[in-house]
PDB file of C-alpha atoms and ligand atoms in Angstrom:
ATOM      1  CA  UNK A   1      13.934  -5.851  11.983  1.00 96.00           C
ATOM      2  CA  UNK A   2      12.410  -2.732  10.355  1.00 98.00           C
ATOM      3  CA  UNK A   3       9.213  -1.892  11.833  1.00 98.00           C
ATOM      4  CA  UNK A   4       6.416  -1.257   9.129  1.00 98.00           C
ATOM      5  CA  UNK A   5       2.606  -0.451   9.242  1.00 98.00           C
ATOM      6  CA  UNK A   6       0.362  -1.123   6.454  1.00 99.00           C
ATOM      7  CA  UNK A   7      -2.548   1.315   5.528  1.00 98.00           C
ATOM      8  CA  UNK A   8      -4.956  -0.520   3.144  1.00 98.00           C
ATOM      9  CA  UNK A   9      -8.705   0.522   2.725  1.00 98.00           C
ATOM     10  CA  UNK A  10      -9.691  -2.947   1.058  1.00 98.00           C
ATOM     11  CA  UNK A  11      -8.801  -6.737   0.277  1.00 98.00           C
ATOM     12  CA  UNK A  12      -5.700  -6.427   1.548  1.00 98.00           C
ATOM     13  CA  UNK A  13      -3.876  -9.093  -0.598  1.00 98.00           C
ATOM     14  CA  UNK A  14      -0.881  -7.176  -0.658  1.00 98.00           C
ATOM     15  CA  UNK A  15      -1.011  -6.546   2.584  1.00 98.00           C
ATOM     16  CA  UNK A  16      -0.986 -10.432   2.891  1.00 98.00           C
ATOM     17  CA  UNK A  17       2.080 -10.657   0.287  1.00 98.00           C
ATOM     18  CA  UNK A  18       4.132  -8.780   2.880  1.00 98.00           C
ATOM     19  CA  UNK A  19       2.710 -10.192   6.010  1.00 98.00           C
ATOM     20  CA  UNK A  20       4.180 -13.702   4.656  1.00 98.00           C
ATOM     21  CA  UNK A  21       7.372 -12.458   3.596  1.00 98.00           C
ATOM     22  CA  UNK A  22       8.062 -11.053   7.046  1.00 98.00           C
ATOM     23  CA  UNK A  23       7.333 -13.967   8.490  1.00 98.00           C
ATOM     24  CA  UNK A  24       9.195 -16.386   6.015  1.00 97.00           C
ATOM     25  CA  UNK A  25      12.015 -14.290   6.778  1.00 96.00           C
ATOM     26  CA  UNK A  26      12.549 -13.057   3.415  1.00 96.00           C
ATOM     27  CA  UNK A  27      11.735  -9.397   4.405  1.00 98.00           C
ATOM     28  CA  UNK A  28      13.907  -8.260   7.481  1.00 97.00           C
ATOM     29  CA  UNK A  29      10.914  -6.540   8.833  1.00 98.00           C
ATOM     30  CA  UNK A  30       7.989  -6.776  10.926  1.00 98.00           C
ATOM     31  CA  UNK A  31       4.623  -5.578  10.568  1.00 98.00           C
ATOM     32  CA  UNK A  32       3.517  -3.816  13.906  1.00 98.00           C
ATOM     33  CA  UNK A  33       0.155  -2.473  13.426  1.00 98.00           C
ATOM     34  CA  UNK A  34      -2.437  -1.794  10.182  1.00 98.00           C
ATOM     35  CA  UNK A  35      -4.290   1.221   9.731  1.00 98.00           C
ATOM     36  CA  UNK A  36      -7.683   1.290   7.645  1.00 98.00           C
ATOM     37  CA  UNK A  37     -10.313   3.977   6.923  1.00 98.00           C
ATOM     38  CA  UNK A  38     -12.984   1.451   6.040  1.00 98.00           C
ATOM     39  CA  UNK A  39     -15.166  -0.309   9.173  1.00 98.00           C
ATOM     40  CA  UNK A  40     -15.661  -3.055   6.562  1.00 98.00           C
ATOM     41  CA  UNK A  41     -12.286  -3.755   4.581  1.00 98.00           C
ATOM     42  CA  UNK A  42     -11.329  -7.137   4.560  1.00 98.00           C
ATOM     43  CA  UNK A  43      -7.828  -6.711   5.411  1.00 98.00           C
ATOM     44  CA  UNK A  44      -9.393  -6.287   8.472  1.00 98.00           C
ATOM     45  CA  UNK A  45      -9.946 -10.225   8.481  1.00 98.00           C
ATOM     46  CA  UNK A  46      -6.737 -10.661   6.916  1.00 98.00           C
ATOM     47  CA  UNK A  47      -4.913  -8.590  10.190  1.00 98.00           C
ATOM     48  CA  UNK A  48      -6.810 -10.433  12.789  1.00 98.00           C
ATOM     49  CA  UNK A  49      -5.663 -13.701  11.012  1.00 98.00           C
ATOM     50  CA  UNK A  50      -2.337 -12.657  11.108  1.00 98.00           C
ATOM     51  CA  UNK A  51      -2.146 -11.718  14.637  1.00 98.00           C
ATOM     52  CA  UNK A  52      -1.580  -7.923  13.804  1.00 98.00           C
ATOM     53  CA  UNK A  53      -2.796  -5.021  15.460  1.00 98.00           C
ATOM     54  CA  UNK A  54      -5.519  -3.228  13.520  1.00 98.00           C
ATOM     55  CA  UNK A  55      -7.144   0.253  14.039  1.00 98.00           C
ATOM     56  CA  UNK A  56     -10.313   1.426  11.910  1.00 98.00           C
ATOM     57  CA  UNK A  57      -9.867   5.409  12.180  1.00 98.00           C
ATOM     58  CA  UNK A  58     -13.016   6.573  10.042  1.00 97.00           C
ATOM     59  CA  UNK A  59     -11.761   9.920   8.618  1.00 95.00           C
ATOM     60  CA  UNK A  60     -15.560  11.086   8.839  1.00 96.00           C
ATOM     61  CA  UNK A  61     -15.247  10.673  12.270  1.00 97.00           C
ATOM     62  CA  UNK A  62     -12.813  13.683  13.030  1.00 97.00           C
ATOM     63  CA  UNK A  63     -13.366  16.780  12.728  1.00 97.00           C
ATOM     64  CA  UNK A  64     -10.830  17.522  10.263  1.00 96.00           C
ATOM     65  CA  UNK A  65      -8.098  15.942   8.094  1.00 94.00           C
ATOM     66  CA  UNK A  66      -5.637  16.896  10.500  1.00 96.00           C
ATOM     67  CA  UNK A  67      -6.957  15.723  13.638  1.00 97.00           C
ATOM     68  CA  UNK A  68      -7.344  12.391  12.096  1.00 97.00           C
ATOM     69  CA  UNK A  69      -3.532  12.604  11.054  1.00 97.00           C
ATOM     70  CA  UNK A  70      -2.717  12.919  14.469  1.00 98.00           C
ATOM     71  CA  UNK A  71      -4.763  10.087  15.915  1.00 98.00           C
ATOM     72  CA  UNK A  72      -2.973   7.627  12.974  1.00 98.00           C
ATOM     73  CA  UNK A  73       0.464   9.359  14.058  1.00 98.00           C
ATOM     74  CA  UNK A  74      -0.449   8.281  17.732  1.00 98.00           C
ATOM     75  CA  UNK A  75      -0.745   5.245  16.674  1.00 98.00           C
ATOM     76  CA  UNK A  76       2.033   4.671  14.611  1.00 98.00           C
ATOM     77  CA  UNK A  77       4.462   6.507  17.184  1.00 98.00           C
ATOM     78  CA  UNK A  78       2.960   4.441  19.908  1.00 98.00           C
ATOM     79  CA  UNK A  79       4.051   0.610  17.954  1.00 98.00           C
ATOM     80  CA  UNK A  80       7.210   2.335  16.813  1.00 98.00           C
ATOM     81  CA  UNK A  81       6.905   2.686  13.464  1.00 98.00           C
ATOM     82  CA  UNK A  82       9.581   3.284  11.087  1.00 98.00           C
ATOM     83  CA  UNK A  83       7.882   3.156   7.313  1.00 98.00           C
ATOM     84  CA  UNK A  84       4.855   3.403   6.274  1.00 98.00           C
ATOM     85  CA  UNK A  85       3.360   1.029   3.412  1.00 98.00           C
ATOM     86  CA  UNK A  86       0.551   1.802   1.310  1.00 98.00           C
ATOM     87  CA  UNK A  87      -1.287  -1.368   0.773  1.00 98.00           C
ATOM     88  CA  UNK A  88      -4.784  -0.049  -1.811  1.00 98.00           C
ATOM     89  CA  UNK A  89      -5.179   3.020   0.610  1.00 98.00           C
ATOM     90  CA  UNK A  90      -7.188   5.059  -0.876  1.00 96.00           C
ATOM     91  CA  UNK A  91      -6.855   8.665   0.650  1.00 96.00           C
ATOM     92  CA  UNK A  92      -4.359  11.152  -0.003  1.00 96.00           C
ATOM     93  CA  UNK A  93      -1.202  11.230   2.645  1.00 97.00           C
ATOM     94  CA  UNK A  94      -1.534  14.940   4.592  1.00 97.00           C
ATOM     95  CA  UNK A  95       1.051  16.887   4.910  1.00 97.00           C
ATOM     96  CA  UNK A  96       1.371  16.346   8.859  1.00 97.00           C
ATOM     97  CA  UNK A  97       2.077  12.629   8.086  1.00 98.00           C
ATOM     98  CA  UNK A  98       4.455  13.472   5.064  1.00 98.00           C
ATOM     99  CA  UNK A  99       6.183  15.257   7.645  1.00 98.00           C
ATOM    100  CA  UNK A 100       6.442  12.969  10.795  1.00 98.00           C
ATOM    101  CA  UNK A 101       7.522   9.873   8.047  1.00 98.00           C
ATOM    102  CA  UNK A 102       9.768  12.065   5.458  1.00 97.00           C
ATOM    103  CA  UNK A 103      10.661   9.701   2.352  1.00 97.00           C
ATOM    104  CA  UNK A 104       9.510   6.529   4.472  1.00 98.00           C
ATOM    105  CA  UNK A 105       5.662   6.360   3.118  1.00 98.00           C
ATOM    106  CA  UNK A 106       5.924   4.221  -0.267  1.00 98.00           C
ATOM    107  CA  UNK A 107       2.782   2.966  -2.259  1.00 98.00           C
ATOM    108  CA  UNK A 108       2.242   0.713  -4.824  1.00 98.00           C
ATOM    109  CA  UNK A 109       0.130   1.287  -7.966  1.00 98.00           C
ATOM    110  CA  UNK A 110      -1.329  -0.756 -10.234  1.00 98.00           C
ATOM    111  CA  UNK A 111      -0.200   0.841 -13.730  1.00 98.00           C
ATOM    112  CA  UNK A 112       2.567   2.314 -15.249  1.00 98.00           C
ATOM    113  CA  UNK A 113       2.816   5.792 -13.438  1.00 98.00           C
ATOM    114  CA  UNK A 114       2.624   8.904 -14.188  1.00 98.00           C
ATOM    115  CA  UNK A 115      -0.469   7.208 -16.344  1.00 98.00           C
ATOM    116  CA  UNK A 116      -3.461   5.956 -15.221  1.00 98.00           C
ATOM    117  CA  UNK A 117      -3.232   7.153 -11.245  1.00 98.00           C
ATOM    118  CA  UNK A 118      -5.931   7.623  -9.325  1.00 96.00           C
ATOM    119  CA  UNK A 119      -8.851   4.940  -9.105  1.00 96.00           C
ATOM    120  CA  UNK A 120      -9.327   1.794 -10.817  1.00 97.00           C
ATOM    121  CA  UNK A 121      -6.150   2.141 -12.913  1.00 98.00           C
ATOM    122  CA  UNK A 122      -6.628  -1.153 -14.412  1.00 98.00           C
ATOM    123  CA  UNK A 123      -9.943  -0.207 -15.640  1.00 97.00           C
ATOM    124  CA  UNK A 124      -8.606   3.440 -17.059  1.00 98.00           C
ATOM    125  CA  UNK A 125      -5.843   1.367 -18.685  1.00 98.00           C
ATOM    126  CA  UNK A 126      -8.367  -0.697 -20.569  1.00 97.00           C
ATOM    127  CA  UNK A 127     -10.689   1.326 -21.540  1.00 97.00           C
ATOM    128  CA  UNK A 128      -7.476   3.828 -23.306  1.00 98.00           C
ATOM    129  CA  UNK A 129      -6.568   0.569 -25.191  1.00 97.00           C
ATOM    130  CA  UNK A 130      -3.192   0.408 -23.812  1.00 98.00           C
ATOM    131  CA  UNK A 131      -1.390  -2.840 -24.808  1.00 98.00           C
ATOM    132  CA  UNK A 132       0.804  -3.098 -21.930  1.00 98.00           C
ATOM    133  CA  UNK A 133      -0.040  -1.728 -18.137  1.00 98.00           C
ATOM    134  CA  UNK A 134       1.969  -2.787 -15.193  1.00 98.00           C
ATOM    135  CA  UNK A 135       2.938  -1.899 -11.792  1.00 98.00           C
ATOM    136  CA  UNK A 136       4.738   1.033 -10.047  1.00 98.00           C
ATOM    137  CA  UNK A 137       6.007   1.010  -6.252  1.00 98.00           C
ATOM    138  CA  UNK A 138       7.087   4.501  -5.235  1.00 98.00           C
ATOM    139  CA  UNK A 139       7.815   7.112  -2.692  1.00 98.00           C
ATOM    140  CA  UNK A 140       5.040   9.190  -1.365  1.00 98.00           C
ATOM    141  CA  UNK A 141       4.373  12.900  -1.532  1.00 97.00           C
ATOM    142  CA  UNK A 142       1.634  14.756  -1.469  1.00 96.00           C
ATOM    143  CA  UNK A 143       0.120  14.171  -4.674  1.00 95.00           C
ATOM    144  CA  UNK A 144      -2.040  11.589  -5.961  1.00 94.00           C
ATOM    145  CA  UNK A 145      -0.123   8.369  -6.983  1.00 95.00           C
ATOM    146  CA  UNK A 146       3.015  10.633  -7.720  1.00 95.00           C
ATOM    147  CA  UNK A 147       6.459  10.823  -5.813  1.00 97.00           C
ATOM    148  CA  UNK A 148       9.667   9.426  -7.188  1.00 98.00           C
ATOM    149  CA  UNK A 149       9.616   6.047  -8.662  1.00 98.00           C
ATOM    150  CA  UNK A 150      11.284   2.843  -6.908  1.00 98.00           C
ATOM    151  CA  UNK A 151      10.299   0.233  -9.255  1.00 98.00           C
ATOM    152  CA  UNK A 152       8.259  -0.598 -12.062  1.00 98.00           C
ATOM    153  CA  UNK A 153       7.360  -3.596 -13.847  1.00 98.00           C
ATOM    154  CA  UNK A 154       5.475  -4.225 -17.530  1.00 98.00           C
ATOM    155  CA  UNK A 155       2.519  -6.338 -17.847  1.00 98.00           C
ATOM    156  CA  UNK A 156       0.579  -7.160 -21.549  1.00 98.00           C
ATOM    157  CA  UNK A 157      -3.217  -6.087 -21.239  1.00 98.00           C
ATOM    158  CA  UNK A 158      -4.894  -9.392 -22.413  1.00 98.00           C
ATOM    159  CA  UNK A 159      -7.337  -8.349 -25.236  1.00 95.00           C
ATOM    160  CA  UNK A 160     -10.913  -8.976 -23.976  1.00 94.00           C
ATOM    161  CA  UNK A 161      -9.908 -10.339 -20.321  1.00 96.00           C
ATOM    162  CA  UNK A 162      -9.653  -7.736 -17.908  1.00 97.00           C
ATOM    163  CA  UNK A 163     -10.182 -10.355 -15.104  1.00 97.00           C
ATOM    164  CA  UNK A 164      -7.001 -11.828 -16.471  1.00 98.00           C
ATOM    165  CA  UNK A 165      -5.287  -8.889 -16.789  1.00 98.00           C
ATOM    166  CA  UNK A 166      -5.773  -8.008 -13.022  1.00 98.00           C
ATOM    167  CA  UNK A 167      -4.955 -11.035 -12.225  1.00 98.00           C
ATOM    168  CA  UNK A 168      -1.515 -10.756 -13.837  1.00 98.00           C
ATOM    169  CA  UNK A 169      -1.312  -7.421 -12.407  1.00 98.00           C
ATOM    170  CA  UNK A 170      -1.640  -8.549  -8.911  1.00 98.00           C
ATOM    171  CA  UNK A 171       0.550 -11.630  -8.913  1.00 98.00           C
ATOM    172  CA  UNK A 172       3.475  -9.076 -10.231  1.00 98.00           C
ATOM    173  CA  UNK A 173       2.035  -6.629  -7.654  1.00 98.00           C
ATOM    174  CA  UNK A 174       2.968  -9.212  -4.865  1.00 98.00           C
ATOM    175  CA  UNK A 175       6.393  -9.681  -6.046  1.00 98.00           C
ATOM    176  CA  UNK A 176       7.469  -6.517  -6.877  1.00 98.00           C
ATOM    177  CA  UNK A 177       6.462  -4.560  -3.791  1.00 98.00           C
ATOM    178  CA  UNK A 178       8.340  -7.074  -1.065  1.00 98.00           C
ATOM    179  CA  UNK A 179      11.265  -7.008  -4.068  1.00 98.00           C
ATOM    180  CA  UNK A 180      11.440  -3.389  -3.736  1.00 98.00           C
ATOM    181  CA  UNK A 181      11.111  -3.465   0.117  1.00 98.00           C
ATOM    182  CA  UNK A 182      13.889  -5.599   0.648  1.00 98.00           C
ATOM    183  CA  UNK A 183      16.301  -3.324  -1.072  1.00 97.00           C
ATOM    184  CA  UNK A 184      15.059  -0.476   0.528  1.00 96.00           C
ATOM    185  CA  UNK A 185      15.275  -1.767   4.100  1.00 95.00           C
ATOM    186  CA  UNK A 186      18.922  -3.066   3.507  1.00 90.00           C
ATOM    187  CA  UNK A 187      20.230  -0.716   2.195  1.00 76.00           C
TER     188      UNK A 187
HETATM  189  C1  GAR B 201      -3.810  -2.801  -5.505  1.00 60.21           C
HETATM  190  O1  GAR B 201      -3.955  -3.151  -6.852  1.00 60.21           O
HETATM  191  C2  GAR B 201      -3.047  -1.497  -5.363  1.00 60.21           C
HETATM  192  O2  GAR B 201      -2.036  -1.348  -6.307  1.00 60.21           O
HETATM  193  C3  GAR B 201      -4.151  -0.487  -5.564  1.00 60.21           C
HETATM  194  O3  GAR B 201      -5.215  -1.014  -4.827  1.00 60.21           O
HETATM  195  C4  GAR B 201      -5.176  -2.444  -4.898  1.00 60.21           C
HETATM  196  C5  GAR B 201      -5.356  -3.014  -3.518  1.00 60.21           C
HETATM  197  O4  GAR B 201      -5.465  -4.420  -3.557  1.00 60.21           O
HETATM  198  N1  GAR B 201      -3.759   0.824  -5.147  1.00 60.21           N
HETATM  199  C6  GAR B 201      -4.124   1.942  -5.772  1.00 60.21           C
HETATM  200  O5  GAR B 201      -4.877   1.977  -6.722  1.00 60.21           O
HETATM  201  C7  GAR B 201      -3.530   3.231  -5.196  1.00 60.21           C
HETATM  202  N2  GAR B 201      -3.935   4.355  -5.964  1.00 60.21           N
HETATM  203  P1  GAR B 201      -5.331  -5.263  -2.225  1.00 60.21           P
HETATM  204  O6  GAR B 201      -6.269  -4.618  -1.197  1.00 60.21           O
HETATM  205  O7  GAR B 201      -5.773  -6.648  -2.574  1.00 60.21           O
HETATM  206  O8  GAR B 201      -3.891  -5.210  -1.765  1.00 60.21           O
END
């Protein structure tokens, strides 16, 4: 089994999506420990549910970006980890992590990259009046929401709901990142 850590800094619903895959045995993988930035993220819940290790490292609680790099690298080198999966983690990936985990961070995004990255995509694609929006999964670098695309997959904005439309969003987003994981681990 490939040994995976999820980073998430909120609900954690796709961190959920892949948590149940593992353990239906449709991912060949295994979840060993989740890493959040927020005391109070849900996923928090969601990892203590699950039986999954979970470590709150505060960023404002190091004194630099780097030094909290190396306390999550600690971490992950102490469970094993072999990819990292970006889960709604919203910080930018430092370049001492992009270089213990070369092309093995991946993130999902919820739009059509390269538009809309950043925060609250689904909102940005609204408000441009975009018809269709949809879903990215891709490889990490240092930028924001950029990296070389895995897989994508359309959705239709529906006019006037965008409680619908996120809805939508995140049922594809559920499907398409343990889709995309699957190849990549097997290969
Ligand atoms: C997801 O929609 C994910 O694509 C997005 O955060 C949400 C987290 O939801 N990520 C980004 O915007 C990354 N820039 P979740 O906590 O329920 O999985």
């Amino acid at each position: 089994k490939v040994r995976i850590a999820v980073f998430a800094s909120g609900s954690g619903s796709n961190f959920t999506a892949i948590e149940q895959a593992c353990r239906e045995g449709e991912l060949q993988a295994e979840i060993v420990h989740v890493i959040t930035d927020k005391p109070d993220a849900y996923v928090i819940e969601r990892a203590k549910q699950a039986e999954i290790p979970v470590t709150v490292l505060r960023p404002k609680a190091f004194e630099s970006k780097a030094a909290h790099e190396h306390a999550v690298i600690d971490i992950l080198q102490a469970a094993e980890t072999e990819w990292i999966i970006l889960a709604g983690y919203m910080r930018l990936i430092g370049p001492n992590l992009l270089s213990a985990y070369p092309s093995r961070i991946i993130n999902i995004h919820p739009s059509l990259l390269p538009s809309f990255p950043g925060k609250d995509a689904i909102g940005q694609a609204i408000e441009h009046g975009v018809k269709v929006t949809g879903v990215t999964v891709h490889l990490v670098d240092a930028g924001m929401d950029t990296g070389p695309i895995l897989a994508q997959e359309a959705v239709r904005v529906i006019e006037g709901d965008a409680e619908g439309t996120a809805e939508v969003i995140h049922k594809v987003e559920h499907v398409l990142y343990k889709e995309t994981l699957k190849m990549l681990f097997e290969k």
